[in-house]
mmCIF file of C-alpha atoms in Angstrom:
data_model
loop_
_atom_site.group_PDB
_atom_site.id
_atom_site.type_symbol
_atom_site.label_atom_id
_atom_site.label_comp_id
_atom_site.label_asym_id
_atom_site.label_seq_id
_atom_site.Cartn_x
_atom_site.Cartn_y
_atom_site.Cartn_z
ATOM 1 C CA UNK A 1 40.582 161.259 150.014
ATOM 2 C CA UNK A 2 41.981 163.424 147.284
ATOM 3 C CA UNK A 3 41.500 162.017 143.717
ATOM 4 C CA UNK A 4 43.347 162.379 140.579
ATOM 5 C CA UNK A 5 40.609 163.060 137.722
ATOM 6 C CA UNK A 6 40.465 162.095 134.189
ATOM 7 C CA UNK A 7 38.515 163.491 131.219
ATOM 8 C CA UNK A 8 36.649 161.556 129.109
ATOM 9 C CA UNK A 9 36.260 158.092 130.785
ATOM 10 C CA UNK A 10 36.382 157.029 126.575
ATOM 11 C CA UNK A 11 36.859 158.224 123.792
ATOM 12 C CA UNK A 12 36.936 157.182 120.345
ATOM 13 C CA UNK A 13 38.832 158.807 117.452
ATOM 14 C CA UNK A 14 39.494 158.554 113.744
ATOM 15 C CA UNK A 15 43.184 157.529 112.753
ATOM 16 C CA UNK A 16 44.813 160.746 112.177
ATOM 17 C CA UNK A 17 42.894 162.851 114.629
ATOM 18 C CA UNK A 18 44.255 164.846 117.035
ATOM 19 C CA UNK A 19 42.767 164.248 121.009
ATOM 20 C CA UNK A 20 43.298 165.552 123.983
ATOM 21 C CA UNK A 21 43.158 164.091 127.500
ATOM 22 C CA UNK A 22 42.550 166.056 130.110
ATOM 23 C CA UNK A 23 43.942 165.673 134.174
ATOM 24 C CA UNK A 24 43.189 166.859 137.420
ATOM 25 C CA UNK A 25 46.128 166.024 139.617
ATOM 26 C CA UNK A 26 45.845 166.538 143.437
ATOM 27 C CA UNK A 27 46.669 170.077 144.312
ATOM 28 C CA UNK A 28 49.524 170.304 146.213
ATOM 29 C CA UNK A 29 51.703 167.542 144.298
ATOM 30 C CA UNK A 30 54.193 168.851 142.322
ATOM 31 C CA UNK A 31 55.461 165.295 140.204
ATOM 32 C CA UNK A 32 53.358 164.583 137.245
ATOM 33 C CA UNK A 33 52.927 161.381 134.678
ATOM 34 C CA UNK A 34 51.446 159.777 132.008
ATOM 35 C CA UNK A 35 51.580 156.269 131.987
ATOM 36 C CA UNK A 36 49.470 154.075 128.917
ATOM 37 C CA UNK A 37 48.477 150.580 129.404
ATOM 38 C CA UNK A 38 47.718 148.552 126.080
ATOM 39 C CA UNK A 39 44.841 146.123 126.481
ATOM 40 C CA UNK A 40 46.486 143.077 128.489
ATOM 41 C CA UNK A 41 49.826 143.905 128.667
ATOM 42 C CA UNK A 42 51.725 146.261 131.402
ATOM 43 C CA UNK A 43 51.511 149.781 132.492
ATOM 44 C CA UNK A 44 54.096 151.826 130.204
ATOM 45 C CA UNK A 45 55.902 155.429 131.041
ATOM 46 C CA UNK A 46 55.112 157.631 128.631
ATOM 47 C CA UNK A 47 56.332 161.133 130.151
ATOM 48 C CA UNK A 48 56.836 162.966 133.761
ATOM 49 C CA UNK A 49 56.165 166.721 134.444
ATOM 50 C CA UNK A 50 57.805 168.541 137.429
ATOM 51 C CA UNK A 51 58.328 172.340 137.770
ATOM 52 C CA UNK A 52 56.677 173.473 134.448
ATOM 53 C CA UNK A 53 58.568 170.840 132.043
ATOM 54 C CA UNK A 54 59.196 167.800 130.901
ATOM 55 C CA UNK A 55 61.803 165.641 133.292
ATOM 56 C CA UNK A 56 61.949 162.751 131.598
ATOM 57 C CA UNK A 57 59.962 160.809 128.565
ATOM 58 C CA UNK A 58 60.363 156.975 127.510
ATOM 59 C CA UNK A 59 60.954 156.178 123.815
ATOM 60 C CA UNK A 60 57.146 155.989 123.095
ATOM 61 C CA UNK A 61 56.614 159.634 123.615
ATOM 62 C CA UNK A 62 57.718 160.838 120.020
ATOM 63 C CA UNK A 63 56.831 163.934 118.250
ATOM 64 C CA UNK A 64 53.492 163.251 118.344
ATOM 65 C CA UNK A 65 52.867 163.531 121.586
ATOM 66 C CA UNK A 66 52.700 166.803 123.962
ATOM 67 C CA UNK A 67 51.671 168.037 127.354
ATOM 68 C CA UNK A 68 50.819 171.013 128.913
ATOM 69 C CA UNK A 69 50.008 172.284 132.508
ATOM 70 C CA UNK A 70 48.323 175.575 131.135
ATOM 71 C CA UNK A 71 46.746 176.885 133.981
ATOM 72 C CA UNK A 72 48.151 175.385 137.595
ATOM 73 C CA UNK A 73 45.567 172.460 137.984
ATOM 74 C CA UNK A 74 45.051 170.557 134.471
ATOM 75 C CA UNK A 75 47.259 168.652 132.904
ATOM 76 C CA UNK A 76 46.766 167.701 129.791
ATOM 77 C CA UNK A 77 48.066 164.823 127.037
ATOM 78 C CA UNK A 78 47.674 165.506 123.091
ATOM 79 C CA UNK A 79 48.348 163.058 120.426
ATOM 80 C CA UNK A 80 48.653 165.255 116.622
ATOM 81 C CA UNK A 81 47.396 162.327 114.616
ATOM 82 C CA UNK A 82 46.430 159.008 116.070
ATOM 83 C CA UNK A 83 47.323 155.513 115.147
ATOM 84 C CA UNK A 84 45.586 152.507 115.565
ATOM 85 C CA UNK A 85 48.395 151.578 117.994
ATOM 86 C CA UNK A 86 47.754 154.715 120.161
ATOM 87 C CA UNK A 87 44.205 152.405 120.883
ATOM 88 C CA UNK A 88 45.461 151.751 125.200
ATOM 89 C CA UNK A 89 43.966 152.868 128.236
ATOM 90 C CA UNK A 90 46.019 156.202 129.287
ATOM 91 C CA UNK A 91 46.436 157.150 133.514
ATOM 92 C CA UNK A 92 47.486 160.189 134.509
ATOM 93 C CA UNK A 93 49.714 160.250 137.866
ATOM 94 C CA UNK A 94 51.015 162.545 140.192
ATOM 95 C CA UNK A 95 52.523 162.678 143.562
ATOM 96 C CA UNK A 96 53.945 164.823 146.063
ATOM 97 C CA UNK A 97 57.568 164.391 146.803
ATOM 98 C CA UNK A 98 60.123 161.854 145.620
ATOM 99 C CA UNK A 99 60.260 158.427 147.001
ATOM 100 C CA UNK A 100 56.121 158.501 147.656
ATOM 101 C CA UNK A 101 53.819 156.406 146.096
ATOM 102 C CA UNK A 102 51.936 157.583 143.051
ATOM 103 C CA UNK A 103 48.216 158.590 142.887
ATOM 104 C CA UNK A 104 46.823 157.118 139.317
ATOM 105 C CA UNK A 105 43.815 158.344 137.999
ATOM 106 C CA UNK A 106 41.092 156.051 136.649
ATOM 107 C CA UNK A 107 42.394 156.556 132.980
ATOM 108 C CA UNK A 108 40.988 157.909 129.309
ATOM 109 C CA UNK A 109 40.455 154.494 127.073
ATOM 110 C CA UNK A 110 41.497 156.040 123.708
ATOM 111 C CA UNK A 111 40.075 153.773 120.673
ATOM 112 C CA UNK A 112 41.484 154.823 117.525
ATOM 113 C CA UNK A 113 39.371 153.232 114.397
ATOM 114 C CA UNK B 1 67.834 145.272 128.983
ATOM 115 C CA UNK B 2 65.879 146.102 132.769
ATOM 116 C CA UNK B 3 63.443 142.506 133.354
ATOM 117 C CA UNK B 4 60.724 142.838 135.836
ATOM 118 C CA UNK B 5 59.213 139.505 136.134
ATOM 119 C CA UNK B 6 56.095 138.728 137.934
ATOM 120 C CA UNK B 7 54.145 135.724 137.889
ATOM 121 C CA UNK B 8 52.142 135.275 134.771
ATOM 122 C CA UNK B 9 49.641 132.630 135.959
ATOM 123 C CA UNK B 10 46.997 133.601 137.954
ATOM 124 C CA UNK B 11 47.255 132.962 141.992
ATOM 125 C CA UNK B 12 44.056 131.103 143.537
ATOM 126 C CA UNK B 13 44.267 130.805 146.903
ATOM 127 C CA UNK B 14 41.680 130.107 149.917
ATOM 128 C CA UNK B 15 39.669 132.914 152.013
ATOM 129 C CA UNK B 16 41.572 133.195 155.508
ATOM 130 C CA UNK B 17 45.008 131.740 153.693
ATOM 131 C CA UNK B 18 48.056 134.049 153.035
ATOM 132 C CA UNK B 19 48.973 134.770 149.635
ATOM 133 C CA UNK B 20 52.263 135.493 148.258
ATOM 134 C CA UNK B 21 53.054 137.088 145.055
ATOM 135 C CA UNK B 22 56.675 137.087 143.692
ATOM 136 C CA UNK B 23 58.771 140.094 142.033
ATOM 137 C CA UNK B 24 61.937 139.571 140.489
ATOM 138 C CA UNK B 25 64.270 142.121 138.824
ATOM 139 C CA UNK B 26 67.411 141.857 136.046
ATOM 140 C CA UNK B 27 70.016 144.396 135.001
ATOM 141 C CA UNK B 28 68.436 147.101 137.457
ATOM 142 C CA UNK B 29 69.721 148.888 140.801
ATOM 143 C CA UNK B 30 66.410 150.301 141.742
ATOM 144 C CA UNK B 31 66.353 152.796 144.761
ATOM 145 C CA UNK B 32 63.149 151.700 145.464
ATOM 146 C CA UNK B 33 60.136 149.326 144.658
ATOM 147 C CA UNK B 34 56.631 149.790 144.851
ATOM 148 C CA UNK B 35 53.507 147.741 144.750
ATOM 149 C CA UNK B 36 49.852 148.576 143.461
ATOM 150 C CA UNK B 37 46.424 146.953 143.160
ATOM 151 C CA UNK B 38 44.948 147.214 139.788
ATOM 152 C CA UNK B 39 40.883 146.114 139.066
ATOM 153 C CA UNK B 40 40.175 145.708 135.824
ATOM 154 C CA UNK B 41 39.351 148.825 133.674
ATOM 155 C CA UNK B 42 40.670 151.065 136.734
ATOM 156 C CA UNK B 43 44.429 152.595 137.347
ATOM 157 C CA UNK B 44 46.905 151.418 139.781
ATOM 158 C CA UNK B 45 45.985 152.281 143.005
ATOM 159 C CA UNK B 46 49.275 152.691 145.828
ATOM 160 C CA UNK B 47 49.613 150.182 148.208
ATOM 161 C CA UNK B 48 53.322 150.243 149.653
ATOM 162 C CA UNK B 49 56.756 151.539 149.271
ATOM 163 C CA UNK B 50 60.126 149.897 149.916
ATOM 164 C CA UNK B 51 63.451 151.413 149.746
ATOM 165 C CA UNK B 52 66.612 149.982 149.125
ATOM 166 C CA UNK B 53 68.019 150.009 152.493
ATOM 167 C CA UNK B 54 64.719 148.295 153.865
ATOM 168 C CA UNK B 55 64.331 144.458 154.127
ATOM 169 C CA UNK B 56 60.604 144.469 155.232
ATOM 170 C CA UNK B 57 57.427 146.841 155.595
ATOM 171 C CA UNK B 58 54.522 146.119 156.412
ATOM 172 C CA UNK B 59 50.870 147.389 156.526
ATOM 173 C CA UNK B 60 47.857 146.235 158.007
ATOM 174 C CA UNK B 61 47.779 142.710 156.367
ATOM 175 C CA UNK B 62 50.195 143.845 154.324
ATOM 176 C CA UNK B 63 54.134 142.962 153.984
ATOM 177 C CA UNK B 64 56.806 143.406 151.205
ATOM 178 C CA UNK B 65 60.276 142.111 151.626
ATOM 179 C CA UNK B 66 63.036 143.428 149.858
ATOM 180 C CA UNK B 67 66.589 141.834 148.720
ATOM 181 C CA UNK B 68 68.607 143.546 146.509
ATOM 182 C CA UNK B 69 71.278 140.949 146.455
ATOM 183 C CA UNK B 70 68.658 138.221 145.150
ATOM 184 C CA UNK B 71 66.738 141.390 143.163
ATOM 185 C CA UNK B 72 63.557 139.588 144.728
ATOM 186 C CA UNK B 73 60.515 141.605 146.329
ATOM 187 C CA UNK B 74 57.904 139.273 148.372
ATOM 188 C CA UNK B 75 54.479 140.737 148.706
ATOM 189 C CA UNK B 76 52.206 139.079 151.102
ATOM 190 C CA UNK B 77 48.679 139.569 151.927
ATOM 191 C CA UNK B 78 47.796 137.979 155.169
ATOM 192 C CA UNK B 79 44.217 136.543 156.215
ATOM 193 C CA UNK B 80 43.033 136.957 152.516
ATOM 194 C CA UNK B 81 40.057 138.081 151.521
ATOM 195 C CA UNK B 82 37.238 137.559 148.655
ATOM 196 C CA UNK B 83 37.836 141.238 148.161
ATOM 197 C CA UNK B 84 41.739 141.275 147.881
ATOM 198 C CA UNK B 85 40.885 139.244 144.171
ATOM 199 C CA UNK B 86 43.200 141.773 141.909
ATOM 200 C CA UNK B 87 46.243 142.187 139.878
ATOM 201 C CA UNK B 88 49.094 143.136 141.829
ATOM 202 C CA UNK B 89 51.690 144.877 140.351
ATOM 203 C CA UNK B 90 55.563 145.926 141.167
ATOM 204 C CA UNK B 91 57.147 148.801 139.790
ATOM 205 C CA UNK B 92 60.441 149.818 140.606
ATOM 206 C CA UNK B 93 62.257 153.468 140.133
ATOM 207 C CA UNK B 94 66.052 154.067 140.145
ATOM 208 C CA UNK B 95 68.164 156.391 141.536
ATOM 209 C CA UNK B 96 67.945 159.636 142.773
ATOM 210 C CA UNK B 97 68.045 162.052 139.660
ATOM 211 C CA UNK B 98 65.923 165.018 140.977
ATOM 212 C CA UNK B 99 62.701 165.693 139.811
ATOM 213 C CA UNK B 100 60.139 162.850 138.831
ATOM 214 C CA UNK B 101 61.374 158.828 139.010
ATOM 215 C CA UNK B 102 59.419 156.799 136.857
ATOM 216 C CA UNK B 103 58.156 154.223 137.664
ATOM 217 C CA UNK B 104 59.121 150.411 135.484
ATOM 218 C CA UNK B 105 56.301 147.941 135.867
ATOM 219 C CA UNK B 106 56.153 144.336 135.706
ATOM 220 C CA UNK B 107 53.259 142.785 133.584
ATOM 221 C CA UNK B 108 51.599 142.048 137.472
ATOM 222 C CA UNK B 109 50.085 138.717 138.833
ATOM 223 C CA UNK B 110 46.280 138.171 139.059
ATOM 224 C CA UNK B 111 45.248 136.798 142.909
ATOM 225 C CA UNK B 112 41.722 135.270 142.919
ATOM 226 C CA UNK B 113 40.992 134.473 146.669
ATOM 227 C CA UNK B 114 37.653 131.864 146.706
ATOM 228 C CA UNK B 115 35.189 131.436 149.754
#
């Protein structure tokens, strides 16, 4: 069964470093997300993707935050300069067509000391 | 503000039993609701989709209800199993805007089915 993939299973950055996570979505879905979940609490919109821009991003997405679909199959997350609050687990989503349920990756768990 | 609610306490139930996990939704006309299996330290993985003008689907062992007059989803797992022990979570997307719909989570309910 197709799989959305995730780059790096963990990673752990200094406060005010700039990271990157990296995405594989499936290859012929069009509909792309990033979604963060802080450690025990729920799964939180960050930002969807659909015909080379961004549709739609929630309030935590600020101007510190960025994607890009460079090349036609990543898709990719950056953060300028992390906080200690950016510390969540971070899934990347994407589906084909509207109404359809979502294909999550296994996430990127960002730690920011 | 939009409220998903889901149970907060954790659901234990007996192998073989049916379980049935409660969603419940404030100041939100959702076009349709979903619901996903989460393990712990993985992502939401799809496990049915419900539409406004639906009452009921169902899956396998699977079956949502839907009333958007009560703004109440029902998600039952029938003949439950060791292996259905997860955190099952509703999300629910609004209207048709084109492009993406995101997708609004509630905080999900923990189901531990024991032998």
């Amino acid at each position: 069964e197709p799989e959305v993939t995730q780059t790096p299973s963990h990673q752990v950055t200094q406060m005010g470093q700039e990271v990157i996570l990296r995405c594989v979505p499936i290859s012929n879905h069009l509909y792309f997300y990033w979604y963060r979940q802080i450690l025990g609490q729920k799964v939180e919109f960050l930002v969807s993707f659909y015909n080379n821009e961004i549709s739609e991003k929630s309030e935590i997405f600020d101007d510190q935050f960025s994607v890009e679909r460079p090349d036609g199959s990543n898709f990719t997350l950056k953060i300028r300069s992390t906080k200690l609050e950016d510390s969540a687990m971070y899934f990347c989503a994407s589906k084909t067509v509207l109404n359809y349920g979502y294909t999550f990756g296994s996430g990127t768990r960002l730690t920011v000391v | 503000s939009q409220k998903i609610e889901q149970n907060s306490e954790a659901l234990n139930i007996q192998e073989g039993k049916t379980a049935t996990l409660t969603c419940n939704y404030t100041n939100y006309s959702p076009a349709y609701l979903q619901w996903y299996r989460q393990d712990p330290g993985r992502g939401p993985v799809f496990l049915l989709l419900i539409r406004e003008n639906e009452k009921e689907k169902r899956k396998e062992r699977l079956k949502v209800t839907f009333d958007t007059t009560l703004k109440q989803s029902l998600f039952h797992i029938t003949a439950s199993q060791p292996a259905d022990s997860a955190t099952y979570l509703c999300a629910l997307a609004g209207g048709l805007t084109g492009g993406g719909n995101k997708l609004t989570f509630g905080t999900g309910t923990q189901l531990k089915v024991e032998l």
